[in-house]
Coordinates of C-alpha atoms in Angstrom, one line a residue:
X1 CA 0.0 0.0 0.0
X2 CA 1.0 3.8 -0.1
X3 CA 1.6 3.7 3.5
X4 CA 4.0 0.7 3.5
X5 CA 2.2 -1.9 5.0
X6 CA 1.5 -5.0 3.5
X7 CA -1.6 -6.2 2.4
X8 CA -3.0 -9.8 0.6
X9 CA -4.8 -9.9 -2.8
X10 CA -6.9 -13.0 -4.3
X11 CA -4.7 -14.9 -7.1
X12 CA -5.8 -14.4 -10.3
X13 CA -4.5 -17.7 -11.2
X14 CA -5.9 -19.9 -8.7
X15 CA -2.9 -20.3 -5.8
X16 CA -3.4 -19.7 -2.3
X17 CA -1.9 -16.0 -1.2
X18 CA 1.8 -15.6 -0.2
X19 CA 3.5 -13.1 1.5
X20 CA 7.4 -12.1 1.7
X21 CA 8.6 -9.3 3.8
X22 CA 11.7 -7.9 3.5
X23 CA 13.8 -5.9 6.0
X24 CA 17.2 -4.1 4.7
X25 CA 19.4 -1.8 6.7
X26 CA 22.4 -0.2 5.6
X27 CA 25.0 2.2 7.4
X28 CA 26.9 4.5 5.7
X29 CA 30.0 6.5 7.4
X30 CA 32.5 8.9 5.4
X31 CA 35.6 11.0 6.9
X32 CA 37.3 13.8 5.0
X33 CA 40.1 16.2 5.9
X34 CA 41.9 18.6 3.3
X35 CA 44.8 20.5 4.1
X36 CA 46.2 23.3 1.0
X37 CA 49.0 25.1 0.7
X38 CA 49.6 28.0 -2.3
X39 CA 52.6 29.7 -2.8
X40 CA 54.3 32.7 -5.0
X41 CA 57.9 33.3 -4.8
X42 CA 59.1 36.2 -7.1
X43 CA 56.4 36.6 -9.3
X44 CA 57.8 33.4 -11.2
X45 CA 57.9 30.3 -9.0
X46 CA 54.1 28.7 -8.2
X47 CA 53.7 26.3 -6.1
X48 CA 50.4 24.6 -4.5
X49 CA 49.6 21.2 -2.5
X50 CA 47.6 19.2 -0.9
X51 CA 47.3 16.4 1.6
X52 CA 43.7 14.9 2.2
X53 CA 42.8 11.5 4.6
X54 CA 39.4 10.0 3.6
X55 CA 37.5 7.0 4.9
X56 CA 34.6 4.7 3.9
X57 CA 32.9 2.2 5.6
X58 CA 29.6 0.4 4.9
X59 CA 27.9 -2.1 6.8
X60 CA 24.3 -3.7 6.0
X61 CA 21.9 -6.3 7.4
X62 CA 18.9 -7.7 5.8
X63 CA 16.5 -10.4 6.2
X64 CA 13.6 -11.9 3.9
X65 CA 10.8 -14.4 5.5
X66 CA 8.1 -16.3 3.3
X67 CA 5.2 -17.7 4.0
X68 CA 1.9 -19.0 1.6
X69 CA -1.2 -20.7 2.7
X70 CA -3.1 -18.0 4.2
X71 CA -6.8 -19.3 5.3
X72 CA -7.9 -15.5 4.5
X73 CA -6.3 -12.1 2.8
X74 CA -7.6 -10.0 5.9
X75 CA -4.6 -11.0 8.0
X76 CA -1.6 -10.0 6.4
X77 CA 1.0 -11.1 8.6
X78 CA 3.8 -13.6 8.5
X79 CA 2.2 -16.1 11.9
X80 CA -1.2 -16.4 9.5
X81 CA 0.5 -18.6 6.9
X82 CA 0.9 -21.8 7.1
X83 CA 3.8 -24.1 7.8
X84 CA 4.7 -25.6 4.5
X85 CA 7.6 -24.5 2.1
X86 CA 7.8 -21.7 4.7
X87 CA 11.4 -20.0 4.1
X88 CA 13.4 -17.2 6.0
X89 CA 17.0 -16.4 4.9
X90 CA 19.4 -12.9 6.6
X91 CA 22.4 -11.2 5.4
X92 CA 25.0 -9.5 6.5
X93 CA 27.9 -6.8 4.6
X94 CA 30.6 -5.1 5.8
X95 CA 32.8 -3.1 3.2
X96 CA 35.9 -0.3 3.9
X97 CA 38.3 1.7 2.7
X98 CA 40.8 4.3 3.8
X99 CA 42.5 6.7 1.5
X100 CA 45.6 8.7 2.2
X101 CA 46.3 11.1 -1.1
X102 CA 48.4 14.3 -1.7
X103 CA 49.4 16.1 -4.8
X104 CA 52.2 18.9 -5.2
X105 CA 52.1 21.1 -8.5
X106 CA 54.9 23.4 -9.4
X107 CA 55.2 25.9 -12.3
X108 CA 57.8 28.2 -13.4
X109 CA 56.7 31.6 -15.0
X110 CA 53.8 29.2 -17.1
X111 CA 56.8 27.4 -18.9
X112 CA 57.6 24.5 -17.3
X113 CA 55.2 22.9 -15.4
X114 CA 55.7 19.8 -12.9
X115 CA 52.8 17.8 -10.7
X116 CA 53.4 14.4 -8.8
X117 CA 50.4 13.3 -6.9
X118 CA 50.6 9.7 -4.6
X119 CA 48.0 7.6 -3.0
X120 CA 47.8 5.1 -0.9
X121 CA 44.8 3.2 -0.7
X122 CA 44.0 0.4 1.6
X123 CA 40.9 -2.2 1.4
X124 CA 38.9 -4.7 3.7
X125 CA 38.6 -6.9 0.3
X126 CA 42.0 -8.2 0.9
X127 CA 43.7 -9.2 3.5
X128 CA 47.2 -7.6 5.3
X129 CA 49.3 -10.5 4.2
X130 CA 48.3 -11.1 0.8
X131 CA 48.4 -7.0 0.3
X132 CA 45.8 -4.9 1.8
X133 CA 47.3 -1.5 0.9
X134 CA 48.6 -0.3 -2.1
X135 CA 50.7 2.8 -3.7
X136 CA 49.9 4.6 -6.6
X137 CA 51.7 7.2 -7.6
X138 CA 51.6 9.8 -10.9
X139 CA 53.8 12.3 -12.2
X140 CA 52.4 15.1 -15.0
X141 CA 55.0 17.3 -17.2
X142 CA 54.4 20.3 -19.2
X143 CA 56.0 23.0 -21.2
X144 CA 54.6 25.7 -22.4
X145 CA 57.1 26.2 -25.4
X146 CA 55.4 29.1 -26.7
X147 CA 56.6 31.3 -24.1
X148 CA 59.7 31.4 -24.7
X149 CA 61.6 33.5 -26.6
X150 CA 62.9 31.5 -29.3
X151 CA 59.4 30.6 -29.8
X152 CA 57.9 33.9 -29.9
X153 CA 60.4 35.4 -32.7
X154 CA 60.1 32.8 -34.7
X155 CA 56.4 30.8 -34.8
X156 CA 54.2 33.8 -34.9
X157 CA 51.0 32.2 -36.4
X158 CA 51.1 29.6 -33.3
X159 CA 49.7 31.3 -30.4
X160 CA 49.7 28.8 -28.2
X161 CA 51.8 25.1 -27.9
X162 CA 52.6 22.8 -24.8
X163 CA 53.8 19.7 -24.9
X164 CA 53.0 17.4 -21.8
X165 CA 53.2 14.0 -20.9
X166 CA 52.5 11.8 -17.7
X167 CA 52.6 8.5 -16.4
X168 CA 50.4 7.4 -13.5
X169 CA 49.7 4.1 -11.4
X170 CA 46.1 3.1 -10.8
X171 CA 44.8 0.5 -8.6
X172 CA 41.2 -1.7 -8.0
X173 CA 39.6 -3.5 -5.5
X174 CA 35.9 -3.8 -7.4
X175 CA 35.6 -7.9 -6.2
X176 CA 33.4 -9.1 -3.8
X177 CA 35.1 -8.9 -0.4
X178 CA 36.5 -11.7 2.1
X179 CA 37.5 -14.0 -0.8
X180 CA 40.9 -14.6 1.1
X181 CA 38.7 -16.8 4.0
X182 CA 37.2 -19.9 3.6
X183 CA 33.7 -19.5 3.5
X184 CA 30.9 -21.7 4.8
X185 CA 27.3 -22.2 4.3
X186 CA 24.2 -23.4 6.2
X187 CA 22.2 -26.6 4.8
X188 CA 20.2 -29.2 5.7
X189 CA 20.8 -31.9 2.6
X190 CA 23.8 -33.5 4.6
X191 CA 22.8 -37.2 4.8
X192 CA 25.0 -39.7 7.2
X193 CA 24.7 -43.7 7.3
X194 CA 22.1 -45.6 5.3
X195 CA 18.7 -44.0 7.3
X196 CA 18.4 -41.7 4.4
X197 CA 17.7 -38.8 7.3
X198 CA 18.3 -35.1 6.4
X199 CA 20.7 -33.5 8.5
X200 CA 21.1 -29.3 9.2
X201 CA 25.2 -28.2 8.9
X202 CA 27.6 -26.0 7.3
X203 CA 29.7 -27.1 4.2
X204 CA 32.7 -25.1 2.7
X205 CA 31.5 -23.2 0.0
X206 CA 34.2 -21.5 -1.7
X207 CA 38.1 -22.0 -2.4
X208 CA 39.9 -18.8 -0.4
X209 CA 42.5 -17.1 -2.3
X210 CA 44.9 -15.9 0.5
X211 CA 46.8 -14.0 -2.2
X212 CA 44.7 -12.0 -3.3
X213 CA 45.3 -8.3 -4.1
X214 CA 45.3 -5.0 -6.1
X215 CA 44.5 -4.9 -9.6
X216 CA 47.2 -2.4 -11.1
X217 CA 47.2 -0.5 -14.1
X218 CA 50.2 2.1 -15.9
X219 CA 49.2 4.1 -17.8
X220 CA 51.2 6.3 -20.4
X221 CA 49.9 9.4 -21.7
X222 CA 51.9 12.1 -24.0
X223 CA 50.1 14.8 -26.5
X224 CA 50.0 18.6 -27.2
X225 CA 47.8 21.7 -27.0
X226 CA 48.0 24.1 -29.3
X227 CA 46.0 27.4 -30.7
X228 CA 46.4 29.1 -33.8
X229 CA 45.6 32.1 -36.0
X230 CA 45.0 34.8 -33.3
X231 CA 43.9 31.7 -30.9
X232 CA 40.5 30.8 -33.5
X233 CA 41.9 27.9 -34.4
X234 CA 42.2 25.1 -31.5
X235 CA 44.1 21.7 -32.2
X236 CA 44.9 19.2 -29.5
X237 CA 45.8 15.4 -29.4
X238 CA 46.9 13.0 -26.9
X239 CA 48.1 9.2 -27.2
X240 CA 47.7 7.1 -24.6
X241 CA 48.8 3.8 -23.5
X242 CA 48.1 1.4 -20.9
X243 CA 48.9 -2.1 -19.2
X244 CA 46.7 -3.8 -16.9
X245 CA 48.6 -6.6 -14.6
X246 CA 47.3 -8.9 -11.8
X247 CA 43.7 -8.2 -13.4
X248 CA 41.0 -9.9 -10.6
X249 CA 39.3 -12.9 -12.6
X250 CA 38.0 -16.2 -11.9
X251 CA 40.4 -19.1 -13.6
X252 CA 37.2 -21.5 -14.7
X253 CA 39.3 -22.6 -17.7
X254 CA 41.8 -24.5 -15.3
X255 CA 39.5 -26.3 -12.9
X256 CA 36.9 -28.6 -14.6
X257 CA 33.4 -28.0 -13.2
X258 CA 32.8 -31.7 -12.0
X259 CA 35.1 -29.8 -8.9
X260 CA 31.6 -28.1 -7.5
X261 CA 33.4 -25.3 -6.2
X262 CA 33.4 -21.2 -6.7
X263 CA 36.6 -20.3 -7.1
X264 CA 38.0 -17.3 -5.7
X265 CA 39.4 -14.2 -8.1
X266 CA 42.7 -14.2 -8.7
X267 CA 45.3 -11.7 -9.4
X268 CA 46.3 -13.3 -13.4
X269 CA 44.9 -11.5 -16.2
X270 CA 47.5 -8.8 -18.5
X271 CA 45.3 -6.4 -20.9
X272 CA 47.2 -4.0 -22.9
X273 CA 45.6 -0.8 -24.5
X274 CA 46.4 1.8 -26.8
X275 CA 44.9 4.6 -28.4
X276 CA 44.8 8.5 -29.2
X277 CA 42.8 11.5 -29.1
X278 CA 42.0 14.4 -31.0
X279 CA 40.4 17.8 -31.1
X280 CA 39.9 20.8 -33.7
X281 CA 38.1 23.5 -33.0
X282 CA 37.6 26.7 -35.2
X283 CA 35.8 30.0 -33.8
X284 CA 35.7 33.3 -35.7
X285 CA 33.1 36.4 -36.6
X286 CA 31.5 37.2 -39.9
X287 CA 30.7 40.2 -38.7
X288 CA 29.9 42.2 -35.6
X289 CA 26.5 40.5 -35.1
X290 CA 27.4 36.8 -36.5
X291 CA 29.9 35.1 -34.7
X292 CA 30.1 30.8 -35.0
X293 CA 32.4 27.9 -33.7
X294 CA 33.0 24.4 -35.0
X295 CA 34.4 21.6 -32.8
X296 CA 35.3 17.9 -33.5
X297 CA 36.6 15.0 -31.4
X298 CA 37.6 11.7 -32.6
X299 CA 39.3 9.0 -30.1
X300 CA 39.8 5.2 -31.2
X301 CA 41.3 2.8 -28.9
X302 CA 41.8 -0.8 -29.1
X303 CA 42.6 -3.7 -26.4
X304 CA 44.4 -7.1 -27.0
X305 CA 44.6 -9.8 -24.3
X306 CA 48.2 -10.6 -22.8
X307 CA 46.8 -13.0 -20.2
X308 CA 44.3 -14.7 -18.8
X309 CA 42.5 -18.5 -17.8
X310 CA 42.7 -19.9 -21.6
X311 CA 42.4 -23.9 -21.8
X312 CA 45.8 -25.4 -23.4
X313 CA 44.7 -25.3 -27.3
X314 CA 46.4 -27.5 -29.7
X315 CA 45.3 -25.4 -33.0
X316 CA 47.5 -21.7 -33.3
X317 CA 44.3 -19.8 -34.7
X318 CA 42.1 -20.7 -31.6
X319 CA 44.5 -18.8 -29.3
X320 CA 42.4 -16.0 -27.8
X321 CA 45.2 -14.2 -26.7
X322 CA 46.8 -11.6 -28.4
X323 CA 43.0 -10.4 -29.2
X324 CA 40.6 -7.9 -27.9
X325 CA 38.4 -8.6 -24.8
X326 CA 35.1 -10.2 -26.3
X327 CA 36.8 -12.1 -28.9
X328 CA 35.1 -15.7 -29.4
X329 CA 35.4 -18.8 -31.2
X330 CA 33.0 -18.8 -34.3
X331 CA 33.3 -20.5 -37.6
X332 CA 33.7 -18.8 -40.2
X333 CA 30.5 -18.3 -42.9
X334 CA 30.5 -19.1 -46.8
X335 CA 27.3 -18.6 -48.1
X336 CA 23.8 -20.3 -47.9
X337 CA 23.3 -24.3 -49.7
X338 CA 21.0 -23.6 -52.3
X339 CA 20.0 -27.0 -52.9
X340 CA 21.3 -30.7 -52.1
X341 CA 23.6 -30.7 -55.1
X342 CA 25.7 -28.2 -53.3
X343 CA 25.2 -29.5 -49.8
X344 CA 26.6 -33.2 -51.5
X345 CA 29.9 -31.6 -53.3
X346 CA 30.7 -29.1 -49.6
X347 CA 32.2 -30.4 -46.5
X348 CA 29.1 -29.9 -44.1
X349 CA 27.6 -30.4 -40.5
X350 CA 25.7 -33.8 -40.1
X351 CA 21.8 -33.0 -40.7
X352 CA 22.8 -29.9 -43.3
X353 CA 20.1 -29.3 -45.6
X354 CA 18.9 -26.6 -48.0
X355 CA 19.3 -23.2 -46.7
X356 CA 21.5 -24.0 -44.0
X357 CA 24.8 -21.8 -43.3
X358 CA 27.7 -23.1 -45.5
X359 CA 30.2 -23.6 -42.7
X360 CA 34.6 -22.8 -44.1
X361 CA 36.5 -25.9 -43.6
X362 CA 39.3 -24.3 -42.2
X363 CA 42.4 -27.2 -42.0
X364 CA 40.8 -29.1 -45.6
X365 CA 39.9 -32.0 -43.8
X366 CA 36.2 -32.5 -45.7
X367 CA 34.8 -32.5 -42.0
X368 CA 33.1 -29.7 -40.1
X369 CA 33.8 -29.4 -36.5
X370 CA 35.8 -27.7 -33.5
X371 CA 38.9 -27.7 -35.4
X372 CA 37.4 -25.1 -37.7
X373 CA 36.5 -22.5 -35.6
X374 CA 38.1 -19.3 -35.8
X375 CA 39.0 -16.1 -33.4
X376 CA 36.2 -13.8 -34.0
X377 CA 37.8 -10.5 -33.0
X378 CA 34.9 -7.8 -34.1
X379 CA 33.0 -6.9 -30.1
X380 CA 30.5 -4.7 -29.4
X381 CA 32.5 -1.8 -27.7
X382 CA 33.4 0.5 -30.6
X383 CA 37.3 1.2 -31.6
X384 CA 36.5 4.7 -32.5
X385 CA 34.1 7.1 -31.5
X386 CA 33.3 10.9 -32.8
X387 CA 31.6 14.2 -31.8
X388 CA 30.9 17.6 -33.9
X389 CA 29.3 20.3 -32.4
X390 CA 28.4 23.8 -34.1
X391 CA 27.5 26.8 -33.0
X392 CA 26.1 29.8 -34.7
X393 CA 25.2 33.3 -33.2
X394 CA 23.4 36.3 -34.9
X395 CA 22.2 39.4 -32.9
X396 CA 19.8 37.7 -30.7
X397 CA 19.2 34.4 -32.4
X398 CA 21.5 31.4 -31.4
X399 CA 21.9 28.0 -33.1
X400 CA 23.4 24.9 -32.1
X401 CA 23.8 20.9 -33.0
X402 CA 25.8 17.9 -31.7
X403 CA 26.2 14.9 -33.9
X404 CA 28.1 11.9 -32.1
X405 CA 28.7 8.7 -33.8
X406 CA 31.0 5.4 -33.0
X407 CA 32.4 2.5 -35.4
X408 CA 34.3 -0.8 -35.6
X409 CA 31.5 -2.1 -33.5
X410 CA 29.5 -5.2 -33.5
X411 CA 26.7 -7.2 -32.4
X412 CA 25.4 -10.6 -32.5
X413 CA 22.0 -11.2 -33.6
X414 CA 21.1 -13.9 -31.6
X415 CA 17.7 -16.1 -32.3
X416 CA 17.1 -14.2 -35.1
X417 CA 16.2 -17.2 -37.6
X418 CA 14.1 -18.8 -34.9
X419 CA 10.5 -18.7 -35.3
X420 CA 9.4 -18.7 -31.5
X421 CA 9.0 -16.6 -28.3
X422 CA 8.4 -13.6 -30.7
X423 CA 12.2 -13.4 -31.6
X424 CA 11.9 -13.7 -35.3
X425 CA 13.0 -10.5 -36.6
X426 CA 10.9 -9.0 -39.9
X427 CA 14.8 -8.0 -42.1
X428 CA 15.1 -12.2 -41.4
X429 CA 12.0 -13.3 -42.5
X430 CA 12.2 -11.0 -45.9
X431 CA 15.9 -12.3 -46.6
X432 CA 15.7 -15.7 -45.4
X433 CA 16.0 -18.6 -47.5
X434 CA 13.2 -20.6 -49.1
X435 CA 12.6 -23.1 -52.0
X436 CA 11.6 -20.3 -54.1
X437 CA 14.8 -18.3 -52.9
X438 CA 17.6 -20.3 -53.7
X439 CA 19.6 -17.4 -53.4
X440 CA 18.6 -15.5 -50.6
X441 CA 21.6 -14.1 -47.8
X442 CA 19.9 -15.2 -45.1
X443 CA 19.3 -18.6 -44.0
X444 CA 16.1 -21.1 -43.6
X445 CA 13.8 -19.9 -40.5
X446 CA 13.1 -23.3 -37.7
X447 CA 10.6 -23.9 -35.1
X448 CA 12.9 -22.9 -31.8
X449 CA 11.2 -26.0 -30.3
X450 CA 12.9 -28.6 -32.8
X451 CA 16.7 -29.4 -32.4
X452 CA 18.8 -28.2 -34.4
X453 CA 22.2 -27.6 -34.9
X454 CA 22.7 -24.0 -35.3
X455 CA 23.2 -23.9 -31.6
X456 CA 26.3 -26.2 -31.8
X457 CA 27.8 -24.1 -34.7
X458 CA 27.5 -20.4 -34.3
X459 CA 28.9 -18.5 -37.2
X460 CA 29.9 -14.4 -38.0
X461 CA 26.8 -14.4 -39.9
X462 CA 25.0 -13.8 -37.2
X463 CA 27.2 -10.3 -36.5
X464 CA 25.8 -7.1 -37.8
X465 CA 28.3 -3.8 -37.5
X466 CA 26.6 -0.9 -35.2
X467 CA 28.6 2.2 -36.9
X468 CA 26.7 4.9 -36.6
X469 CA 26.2 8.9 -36.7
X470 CA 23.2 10.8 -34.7
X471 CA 22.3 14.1 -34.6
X472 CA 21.9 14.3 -30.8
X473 CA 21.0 17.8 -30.2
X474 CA 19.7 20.9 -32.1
X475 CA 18.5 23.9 -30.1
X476 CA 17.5 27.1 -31.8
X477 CA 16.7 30.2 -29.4
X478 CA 15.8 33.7 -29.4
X479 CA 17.1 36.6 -26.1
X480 CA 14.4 39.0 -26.3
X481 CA 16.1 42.3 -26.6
X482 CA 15.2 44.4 -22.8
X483 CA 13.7 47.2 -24.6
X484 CA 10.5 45.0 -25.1
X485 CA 10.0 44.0 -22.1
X486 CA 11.7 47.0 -19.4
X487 CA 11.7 44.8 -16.1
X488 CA 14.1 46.1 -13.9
X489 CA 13.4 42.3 -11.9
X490 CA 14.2 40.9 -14.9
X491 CA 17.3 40.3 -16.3
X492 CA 17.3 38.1 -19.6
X493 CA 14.1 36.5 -21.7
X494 CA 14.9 33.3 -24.0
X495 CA 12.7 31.5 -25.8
X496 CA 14.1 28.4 -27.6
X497 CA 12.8 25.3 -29.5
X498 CA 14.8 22.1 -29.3
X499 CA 14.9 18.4 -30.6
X500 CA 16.5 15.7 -29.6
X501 CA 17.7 12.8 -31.2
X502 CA 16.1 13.7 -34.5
X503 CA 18.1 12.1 -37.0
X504 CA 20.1 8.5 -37.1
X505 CA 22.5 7.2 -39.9
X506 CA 24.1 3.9 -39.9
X507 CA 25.6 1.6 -41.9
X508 CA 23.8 -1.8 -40.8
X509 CA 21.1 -2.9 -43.4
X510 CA 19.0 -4.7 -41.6
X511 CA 17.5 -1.6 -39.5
X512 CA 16.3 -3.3 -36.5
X513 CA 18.1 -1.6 -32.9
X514 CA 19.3 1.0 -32.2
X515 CA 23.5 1.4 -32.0
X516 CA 23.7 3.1 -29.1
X517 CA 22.7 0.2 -27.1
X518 CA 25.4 -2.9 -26.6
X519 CA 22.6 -5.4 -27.5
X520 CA 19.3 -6.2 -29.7
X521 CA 17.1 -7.5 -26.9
X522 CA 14.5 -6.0 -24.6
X523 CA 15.9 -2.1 -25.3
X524 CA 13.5 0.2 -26.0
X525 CA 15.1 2.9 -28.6
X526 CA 16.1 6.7 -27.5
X527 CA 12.8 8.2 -28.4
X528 CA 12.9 11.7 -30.7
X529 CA 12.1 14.7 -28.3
X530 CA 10.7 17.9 -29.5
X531 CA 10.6 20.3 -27.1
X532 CA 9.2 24.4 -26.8
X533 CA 10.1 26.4 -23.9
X534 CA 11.3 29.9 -22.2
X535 CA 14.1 30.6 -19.8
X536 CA 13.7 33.9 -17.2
X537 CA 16.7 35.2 -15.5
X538 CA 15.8 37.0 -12.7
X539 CA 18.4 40.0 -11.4

């Protein structure tokens, strides 16, 4: 109810009532102290600093009881229920963290510029042996080369130019906590001698990782900033680089799971990253009244895998390291069997009939299976992404748009030549594959009920590319000059129309999702927005 208190309905369905009540309490504490120093000696030597101590702790009970079988809906409380497949389960958390951090930043006369900054971080989620606190420190260089002299003589038409660089040590603790303690759980399935009796007790239910500790990352950044022609034109980029070590996972690959235990994370997994970024701007006046501005970003950045739980793999092109994260074994796609002819002269899965997926034989052998798979390194997070904004000014009337866009991203259509549970996408059923379509590009549709062996053979036909542009934002808008409207209250009066997400270009031509969400399934589409409104500042 409104009020909080629970209440039983009649089942539409025909069972008896149930009722669950659940209780959760959490606590919540956090400590901060900041000391700052600034400093000018001579008009040339800046210095400022900082030391700062922060805490975090959390701490949370819960509990959930169940009970169905109520002989009426007018009491609605647990002790009316009645005794059978009655449950009641509690929880308890406890999470913390304490932070020691500083940072001391130097610059002389706006040439040379210096910053180190250290932390040192320490976490309930592992334990003092294994490494409970860690270090992380970062240093940051500059130089402004365009103050100096030679500079100034020289390169006239370049306003503005630093070159800086930086290399900083990053840690992360994001597991669940306490994994360096055997952990046990309650039960009452225990059975002892031949009675066949059921007997309550605690079982181990986890293999502790007394090791356990930070997840580091280095990262390597070195770029420029510039500004040219009279400081209108803006062009900065950046390159980054960046190596993961002791990255948290769980090693299921090396313990087979007849074992019927959770493992633990361990510190095992390398990722390496690389990638740049860029930025041109260009802002200028037509005329007194009509000034405008253009910015663009584009960034791209792509991962490989060093390291990590990979089963010993006998065939070299099945090795998912060396690849990006999300890389999977497929096989690779040939076409579509347009009639038993072909199916009878191309090596093929058992079962293969007309309209099926022709599947590569990859090592020759006249036989489809494992062997043939392939690294399938196209994932759904996007190696480059893009922005350009513009901006457009004339006496009172402003103008602006934001397009944003990413690419080299993809995304599995999975289910989509299944005709059940209402997953049997329209651009399949058009293209699909049918006695009168010998030479269609998609395959034969199946009843999702009936075996079949797509399951067992997934293939990059099922991938569509997500590469996209939107327009994300146009705003048009009007200041109302103070002569009409002589409120000294009053201070400014806009009126502005504005849509959102109006317009969507992409590449993939089967037209189905939209790109901007990872997956297919249950994502309702950003919706266009048209909006009319008016903005008062008041004095």
């Amino acid at each position: 109810s409104q009020d909080g208190s629970a209440f039983l309905i009649p089942s539409s369905d025909g069972y008896d009532p149930q009722l669950t009540n659940t209780y959760n309490h959490t606590n919540a504490k956090t400590f901060h102290a900041r000391v700052n120093y600034d400093k000018t000696i001579n008009e040339a030597h800046n210095i400022s600093a900082f030391i700062a101590y922060e805490s975090n702790e959390t701490n949370g009970t819960g509990m959930t009881a169940f009970r169905r079988y109520f002989n009426s809906t007018q009491l609605p409380y647990l002790f009316a229920g009645g005794d059978d497949l009655k449950n009641n389960s509690e929880y308890v958390t406890l999470d913390a963290r304490v932070n020691y951090f500083g940072r001391l930043s130097y610059n002389y006369n706006q040439k040379y510029l210096l910053q180190v900054a250290f932390r040192r971080d320490g976490s309930l989620r592992f334990s003092e042996e294994s490494g409970r606190w860690g270090n992380f420190p970062s240093v940051l260089a500059g130089w402004v080369v365009s103050n100096e002299d030679f500079w100034q003589d020289k390169v006239k038409f370049i306003d503005y130019f630093k070159l800086k660089a930086s290399w900083g040590k990053m840690g992360n603790d994001a597991v669940p906590p306490f994994q360096y303690l055997a952990a046990y759980a309650y039960g009452t399935g225990s059975v002892f001698g031949s009675s066949g009796t059921y007997y309550p007790g605690l079982f181990q239910s986890n293999a502790p990782n007394p090791m356990i500790t930070w997840e580091v990352a280095n990262v390597y950044n070195a770029g420029f900033e510039s500004q040219l022609l009279n400081r209108r034109l803006t062009f900065n980029a950046e390159f980054f680089f960046q190596r993961r070590n002791n990255i948290l996972i769980k090693r299921n690959a090396s313990v087979p799971a007849f074992a019927g235990i959770v493992l633990p994370d361990q510190n095992f997994g390398i990722v390496e990253s690389k990638g740049f970024e860029a930025e041109l701007g260009y802002a200028g006046n037509i005329s007194k009244d009509f000034s405008y501005s253009v910015n663009g970003n584009v960034a791209f950045a792509r991962n490989r895998i060093i390291q990590f739980d990979e089963p010993q793999v006998q065939i070299p092109w099945q090795r998912l390291t060396g690849h990006p994260i999300g890389s999977e074994l497929l096989y690779e796609s040939a076409g579509i069997f347009r009639d038993l002819d072909q199916i009878n002269k191309t090596a093929h899965v058992p079962g293969a009939i007309p309209g099926d997926v022709i599947i590569k034989d990859q090592n020759g052998d006249n036989v489809i299976n494992e062997a043939d798979r392939i690294v399938y390194a196209k994932t759904a997070n996007p190696e480059i992404t893009y922005g350009v904004s513009v901006n457009l000014r004339y006496k009172g009337f402003a103008l602006s748009a934001l397009v944003n866009g990413a690419g080299s991203a993809w995304v599995r259509m999975l289910g989509s030549q299944q005709g059940s549970a209402g997953d049997y996408y329209q651009f399949h059923a058009d293209g699909r594959w049918t006695p009168d379509n010998v030479n269609a590009t998609k395959p034969r549709a199946y009843d999702g009920f009936t075996t079949y062996w797509r399951g067992k053979y997934p293939t990059d036909l099922e991938y569509q590319d997500q590469n996209y542009a939107r327009l994300k934002n146009v705003q048009l808008s009007y200041s109302i000059p103070r002569s009409v409207f002589r409120l000294d209250m009053i201070r400014d009066i806009q009126v502005y129309v504005q849509g959102q997400n109006l317009f969507l270009l992409y590449s993939s031509k089967d037209r189905i999702w939209d790109p901007e969400f990872s997956g297919v399934r249950d994502n309702y589409p950003l919706m266009r927005v048209l909006s009319l409104g008016a903005r008062i500042a008041f004095q």
